[in-house]
XYZ file of C-alpha atoms in Angstrom:
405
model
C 6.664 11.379 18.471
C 8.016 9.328 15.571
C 8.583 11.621 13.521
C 10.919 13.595 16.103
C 12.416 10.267 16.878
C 13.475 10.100 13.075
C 14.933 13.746 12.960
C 17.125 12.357 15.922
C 18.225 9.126 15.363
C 19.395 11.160 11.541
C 20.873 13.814 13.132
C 23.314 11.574 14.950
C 23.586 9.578 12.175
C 25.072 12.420 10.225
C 27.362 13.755 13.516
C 28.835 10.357 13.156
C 30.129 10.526 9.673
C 30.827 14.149 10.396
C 33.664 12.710 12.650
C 34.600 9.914 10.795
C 34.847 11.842 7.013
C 35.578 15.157 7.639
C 38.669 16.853 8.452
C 38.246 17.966 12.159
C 40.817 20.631 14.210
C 41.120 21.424 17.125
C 40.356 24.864 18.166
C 41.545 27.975 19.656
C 39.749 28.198 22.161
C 39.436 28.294 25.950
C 38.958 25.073 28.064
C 34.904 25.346 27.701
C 33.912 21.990 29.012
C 34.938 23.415 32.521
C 31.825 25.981 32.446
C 29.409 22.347 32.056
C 31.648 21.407 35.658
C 28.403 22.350 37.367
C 24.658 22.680 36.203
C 25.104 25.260 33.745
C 24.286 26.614 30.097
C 27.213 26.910 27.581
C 26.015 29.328 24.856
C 28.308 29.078 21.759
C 27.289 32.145 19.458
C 29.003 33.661 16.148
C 28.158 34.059 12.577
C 26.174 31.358 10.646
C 28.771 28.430 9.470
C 31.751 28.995 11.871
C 31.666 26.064 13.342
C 29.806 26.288 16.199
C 28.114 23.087 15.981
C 31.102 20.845 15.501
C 33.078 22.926 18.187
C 29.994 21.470 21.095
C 29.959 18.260 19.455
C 34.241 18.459 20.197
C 33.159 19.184 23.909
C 30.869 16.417 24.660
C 32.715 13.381 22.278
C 32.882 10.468 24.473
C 29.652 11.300 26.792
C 26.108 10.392 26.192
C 24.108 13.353 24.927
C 20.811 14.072 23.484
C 21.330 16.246 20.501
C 19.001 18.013 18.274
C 19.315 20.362 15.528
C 16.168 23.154 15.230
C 17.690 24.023 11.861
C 16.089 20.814 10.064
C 12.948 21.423 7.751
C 11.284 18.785 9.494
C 11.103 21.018 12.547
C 10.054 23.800 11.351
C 6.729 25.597 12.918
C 8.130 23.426 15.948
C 6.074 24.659 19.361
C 7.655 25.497 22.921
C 4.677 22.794 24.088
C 6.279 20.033 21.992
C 10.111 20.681 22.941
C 9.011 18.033 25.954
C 8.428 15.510 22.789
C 12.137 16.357 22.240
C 13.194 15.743 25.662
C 10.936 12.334 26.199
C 12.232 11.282 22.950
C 15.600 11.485 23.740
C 15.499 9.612 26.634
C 13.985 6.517 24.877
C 16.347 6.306 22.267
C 20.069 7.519 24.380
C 18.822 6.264 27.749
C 19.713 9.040 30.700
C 21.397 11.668 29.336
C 23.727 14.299 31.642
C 24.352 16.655 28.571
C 21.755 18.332 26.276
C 23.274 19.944 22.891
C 20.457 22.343 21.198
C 21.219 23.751 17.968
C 19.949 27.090 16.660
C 17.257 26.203 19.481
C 16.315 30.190 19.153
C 14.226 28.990 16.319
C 11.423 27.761 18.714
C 9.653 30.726 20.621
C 9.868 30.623 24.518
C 12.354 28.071 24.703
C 13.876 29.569 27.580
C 12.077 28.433 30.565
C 12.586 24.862 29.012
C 16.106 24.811 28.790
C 16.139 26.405 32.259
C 14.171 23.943 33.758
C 16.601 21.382 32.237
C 19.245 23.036 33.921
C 17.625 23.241 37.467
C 17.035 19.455 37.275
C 20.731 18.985 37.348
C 21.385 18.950 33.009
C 24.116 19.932 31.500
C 23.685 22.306 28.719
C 25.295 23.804 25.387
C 22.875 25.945 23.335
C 24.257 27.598 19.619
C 22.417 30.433 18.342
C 23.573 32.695 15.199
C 22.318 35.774 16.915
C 23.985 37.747 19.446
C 19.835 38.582 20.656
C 20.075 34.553 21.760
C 20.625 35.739 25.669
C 18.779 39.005 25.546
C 15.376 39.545 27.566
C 13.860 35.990 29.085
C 16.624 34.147 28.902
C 18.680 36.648 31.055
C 15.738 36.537 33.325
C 15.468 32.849 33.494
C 18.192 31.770 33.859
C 19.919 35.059 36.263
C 23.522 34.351 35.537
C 23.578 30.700 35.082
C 24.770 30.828 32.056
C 28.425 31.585 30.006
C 28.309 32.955 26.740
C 31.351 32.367 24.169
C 31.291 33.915 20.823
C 33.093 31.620 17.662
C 34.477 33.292 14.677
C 35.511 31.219 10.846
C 39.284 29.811 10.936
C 41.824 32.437 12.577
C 44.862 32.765 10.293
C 46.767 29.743 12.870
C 43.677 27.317 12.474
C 43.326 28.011 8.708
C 47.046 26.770 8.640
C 46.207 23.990 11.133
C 43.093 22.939 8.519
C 45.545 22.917 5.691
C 48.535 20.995 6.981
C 50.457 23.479 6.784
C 53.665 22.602 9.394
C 55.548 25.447 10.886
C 59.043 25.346 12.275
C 60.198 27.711 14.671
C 62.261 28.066 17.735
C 60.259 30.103 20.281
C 59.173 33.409 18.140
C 61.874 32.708 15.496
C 60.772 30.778 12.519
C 62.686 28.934 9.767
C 63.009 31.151 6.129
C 61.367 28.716 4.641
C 58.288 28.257 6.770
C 58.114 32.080 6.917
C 57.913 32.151 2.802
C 55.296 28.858 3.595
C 53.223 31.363 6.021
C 53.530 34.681 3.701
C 51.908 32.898 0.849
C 49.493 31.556 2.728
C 48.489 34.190 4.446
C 47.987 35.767 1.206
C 45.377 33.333 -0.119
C 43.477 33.747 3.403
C 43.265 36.928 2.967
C 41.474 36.225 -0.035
C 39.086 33.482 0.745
C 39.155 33.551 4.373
C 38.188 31.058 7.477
C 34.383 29.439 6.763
C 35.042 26.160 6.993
C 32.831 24.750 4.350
C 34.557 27.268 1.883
C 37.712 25.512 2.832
C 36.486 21.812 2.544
C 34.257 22.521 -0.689
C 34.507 25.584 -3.026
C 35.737 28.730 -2.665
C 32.333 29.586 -4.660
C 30.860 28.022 -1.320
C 31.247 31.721 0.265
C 27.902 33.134 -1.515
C 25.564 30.199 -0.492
C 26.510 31.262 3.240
C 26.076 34.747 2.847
C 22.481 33.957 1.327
C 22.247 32.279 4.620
C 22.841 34.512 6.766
C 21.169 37.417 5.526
C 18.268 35.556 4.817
C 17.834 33.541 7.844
C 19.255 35.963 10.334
C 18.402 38.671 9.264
C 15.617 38.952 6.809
C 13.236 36.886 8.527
C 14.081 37.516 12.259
C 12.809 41.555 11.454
C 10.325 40.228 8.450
C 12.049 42.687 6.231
C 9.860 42.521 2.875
C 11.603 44.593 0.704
C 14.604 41.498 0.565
C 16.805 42.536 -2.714
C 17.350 46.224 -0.846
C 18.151 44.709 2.056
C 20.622 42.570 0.032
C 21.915 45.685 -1.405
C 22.303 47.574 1.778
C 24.003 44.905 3.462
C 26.566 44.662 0.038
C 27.317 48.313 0.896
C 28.184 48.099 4.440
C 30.441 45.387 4.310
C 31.970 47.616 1.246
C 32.458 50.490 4.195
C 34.832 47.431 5.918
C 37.887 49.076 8.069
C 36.340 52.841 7.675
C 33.949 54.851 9.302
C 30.582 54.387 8.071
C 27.375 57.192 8.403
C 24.317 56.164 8.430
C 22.580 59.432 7.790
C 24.595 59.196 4.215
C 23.405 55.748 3.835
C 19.797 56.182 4.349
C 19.921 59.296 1.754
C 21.650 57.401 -0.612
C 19.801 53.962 -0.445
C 16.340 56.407 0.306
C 15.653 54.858 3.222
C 14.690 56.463 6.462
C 16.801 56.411 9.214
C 14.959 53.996 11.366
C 15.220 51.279 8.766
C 18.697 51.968 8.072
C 19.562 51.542 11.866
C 16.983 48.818 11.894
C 19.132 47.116 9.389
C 22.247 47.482 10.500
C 21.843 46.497 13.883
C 20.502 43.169 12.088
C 23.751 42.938 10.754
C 25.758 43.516 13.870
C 23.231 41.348 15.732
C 23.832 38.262 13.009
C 27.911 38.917 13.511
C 28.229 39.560 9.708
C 29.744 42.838 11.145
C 31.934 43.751 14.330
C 31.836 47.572 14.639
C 34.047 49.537 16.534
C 33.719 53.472 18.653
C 35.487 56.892 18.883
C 37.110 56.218 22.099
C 36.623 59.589 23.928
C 35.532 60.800 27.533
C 32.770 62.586 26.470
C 30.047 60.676 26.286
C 28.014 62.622 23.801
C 30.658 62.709 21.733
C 30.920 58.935 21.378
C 27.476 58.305 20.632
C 27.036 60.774 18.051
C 30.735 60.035 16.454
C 30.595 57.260 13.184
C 31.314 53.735 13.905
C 34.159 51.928 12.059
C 32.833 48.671 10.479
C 34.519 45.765 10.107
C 33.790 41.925 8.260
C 33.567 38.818 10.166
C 35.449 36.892 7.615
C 37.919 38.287 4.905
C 36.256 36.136 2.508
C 33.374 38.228 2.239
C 35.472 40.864 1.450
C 36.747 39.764 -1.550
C 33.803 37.671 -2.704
C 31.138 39.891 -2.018
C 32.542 43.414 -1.832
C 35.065 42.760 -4.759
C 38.148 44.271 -2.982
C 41.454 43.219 -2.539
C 43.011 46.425 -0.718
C 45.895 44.890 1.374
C 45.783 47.751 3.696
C 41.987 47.588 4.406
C 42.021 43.730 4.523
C 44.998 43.689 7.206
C 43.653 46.347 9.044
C 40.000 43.979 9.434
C 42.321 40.950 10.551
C 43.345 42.647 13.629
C 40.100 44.122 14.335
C 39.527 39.873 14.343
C 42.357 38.921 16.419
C 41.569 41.593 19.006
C 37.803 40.567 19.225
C 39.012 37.094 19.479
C 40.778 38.113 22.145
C 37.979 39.786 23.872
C 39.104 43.517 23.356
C 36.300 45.632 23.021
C 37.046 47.752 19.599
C 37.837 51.474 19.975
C 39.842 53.952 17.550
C 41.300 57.393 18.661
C 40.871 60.618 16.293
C 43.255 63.941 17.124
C 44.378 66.748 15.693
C 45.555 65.798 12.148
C 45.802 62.113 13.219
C 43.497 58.764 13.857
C 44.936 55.830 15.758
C 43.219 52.628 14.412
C 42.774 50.668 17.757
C 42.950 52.237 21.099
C 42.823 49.217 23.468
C 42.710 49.165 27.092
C 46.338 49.094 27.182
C 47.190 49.405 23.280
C 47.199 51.433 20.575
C 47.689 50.367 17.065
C 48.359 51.238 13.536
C 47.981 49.401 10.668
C 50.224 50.051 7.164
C 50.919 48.318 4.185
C 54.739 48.258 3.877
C 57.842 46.264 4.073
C 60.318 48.719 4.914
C 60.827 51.885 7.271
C 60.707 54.192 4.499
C 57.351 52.763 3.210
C 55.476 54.134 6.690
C 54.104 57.084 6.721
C 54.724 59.518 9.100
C 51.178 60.382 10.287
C 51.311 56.418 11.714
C 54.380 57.191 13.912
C 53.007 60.828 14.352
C 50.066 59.612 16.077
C 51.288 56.983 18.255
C 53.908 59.775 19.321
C 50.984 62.139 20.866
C 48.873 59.276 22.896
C 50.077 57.514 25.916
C 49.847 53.511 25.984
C 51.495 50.853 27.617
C 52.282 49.448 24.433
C 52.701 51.206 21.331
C 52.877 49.044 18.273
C 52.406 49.362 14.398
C 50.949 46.197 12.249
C 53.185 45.920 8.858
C 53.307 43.752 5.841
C 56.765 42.746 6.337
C 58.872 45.027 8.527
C 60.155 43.630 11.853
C 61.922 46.080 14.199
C 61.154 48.238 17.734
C 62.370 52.151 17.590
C 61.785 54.058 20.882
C 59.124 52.647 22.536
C 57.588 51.927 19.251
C 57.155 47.753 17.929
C 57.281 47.213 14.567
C 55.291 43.828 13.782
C 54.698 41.706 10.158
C 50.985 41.149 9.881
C 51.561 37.181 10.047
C 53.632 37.511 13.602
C 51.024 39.400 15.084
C 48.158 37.093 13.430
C 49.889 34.124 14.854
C 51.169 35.172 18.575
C 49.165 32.720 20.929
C 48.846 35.199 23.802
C 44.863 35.350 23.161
């Protein structure tokens, strides 16, 4: 019991200076706290690193909570039969707590029916987890719907300006020329080192350390994969598939893999948020199963850092796969005759081009939006603003930074 008592009263220790050193924003995000309005469980989930720790800690400043992190060494080999340590502990040392935060509290098998039981005796509750698995099979039982689930991504383009100071001036959706040459440059160096916080507060070198993280943590030891450098290797070539279909028949002959693993594998990836992939939107249902998925990078950083690329085309087209996720679309591209649409929302469709003039887009884009029917047709540029037909013409950083999430 002392020992836990330790790991707590240092934990909070830390949280403190967290709030008084660091630089904290606010962010884009819905009003969560309401979901806590009643006995509930808040589940914040999204890659390793985004922020999801400091984004409950936002929620509950200013009320007495018992916090505990299941990350810390000292925990490790932690059992389901001790987590009432935790709980007794807490109340000795923060009195009677209304609000429970649990970080990566997946890392204790069975902790379900002990978070639920907090929760029927009137708690309030915010559980992280880095894996999308965290509310899959007893906890879905347990708790039957008494729970929300939010998924956090790194910075957005808008908080990575927030995070840097960077002050924009603009009357309604018109901005000032020389906050729009502020945002364009900008917006290139996100594009090249992308949202992780840490990466923003330390090193851009930062970036590697959390993809070591992540693979290894999230994904190498949750399916005790043993042959680790492969995996490293596979998971290198995936994200270097980012913004195009990806096979992975091909992949498993080329890495000599069988198919199971690959799948295996990749689903570790998806499951870990490293990647967001999205489906051949068609009504036969056969079809869509069997058709490649599109693959695209939680955070452009990895992009450039770990796949090596810097294609401005590619990299734009993975930001709005971002925004729309953020935004809760469900990701679907269109293929036709002699033409692919590159996100066929529920009431969208989209292409993405690198140019900054009419002449620079080519005619396949305007081709394909031409032969689908959508409430809104619109095609992502680098810098070309204007609407022909029913068609809108948007720069990159407009559509990056319109608040209608």
């Amino acid at each position: 019991m002392s020992e836990i008592k330790q790991v707590l009263v240092d934990q909070r220790a830390r949280l403190e200076r967290k709030f008084e050193n660091e630089r904290i924003i606010e962010r884009d995000v819905p009003n969560l706290k309401k979901y806590l309005s009643h006995p509930n469980v808040l589940a914040i989930l999204g890659v390793r690193r985004s922020g999801k720790s400091t984004l409950a800690e936002m929620l509950l400043r200013g009320e007495n909570f018992g916090y505990i992190n299941f990350d810390d060494d000292r925990l490790a080999g932690i059992k389901v039969e001790d987590l009432h340590k935790v709980e007794k502990a807490i109340y000795e040392l923060f009195g009677e707590v209304e609000y429970f935060l649990f970080d990566e509290i997946q890392n204790v098998e069975g902790w379900e029916l002990f978070v639920n039981r907090l929760r029927e005796e009137g708690k309030r509750i915010i559980i992280t987890g880095s894996n999308s698995k965290l509310l899959s099979g007893e906890l879905a039982t347990a708790l039957t719907g008494r729970h929300i689930n939010f998924t956090l991504f790194p910075f957005s383009f808008s908080e990575y300006l927030r995070f840097k100071g960077v002050k924009i001036e603009r009357i309604k959706d018109t901005f000032t020329t020389p906050s729009e040459g502020v945002i364009k440059r900008e917006l290139e160096n996100y594009m090249r080192v992308g949202g992780f916080p840490e990466v923003l507060k330390i090193s851009e070198d930062f970036i590697f350390s959390i993809f070591s993280d992540i693979v290894y943590k999230d994904v190498v030891q949750r399916l005790r994969i043993k042959r680790i450098e492969l995996f490293k290797a596979f998971a290198v070539n995936v994200i270097k598939y980012y913004s195009n279909e990806i096979s992975l028949s091909k992949l498993s002959k080329t890495l000599k893999l069988s198919n199971n693993t690959v799948e295996e594998w990749f689903n570790g990836l998806v499951n870990a948020y490293v990647i967001i992939t999205s489906e051949r939107f068609t009504n036969k249902p056969r079809e869509g199963i069997t058709s490649p998925k599109k693959v695209y990078v939680v955070d452009p950083g990895f992009i450039s850092s770990i796949a090596l690329d810097s294609s401005k085309g590619r990299i734009m087209e993975n930001l709005v796969a971002l925004k729309l996720s953020r935004m809760g679309e469900n990701l679907f591209y269109f293929k036709g005759d002699n033409y692919e649409i590159d996100f066929f929302t529920r009431d969208k469709a989209i292409q993405v081009t690198y140019a900054s003039g009419k002449d620079e887009i080519p005619k396949r884009e305007i081709e394909g939006l031409n032969k689908v029917k959508a409430r809104d047709k619109i095609v992502i540029t680098w810098d070309y603003e204007d609407k022909i037909r029913e068609i809108n013409f948007i720069p990159i950083w407009k559509f990056l930074l319109d608040s209608n999430d």
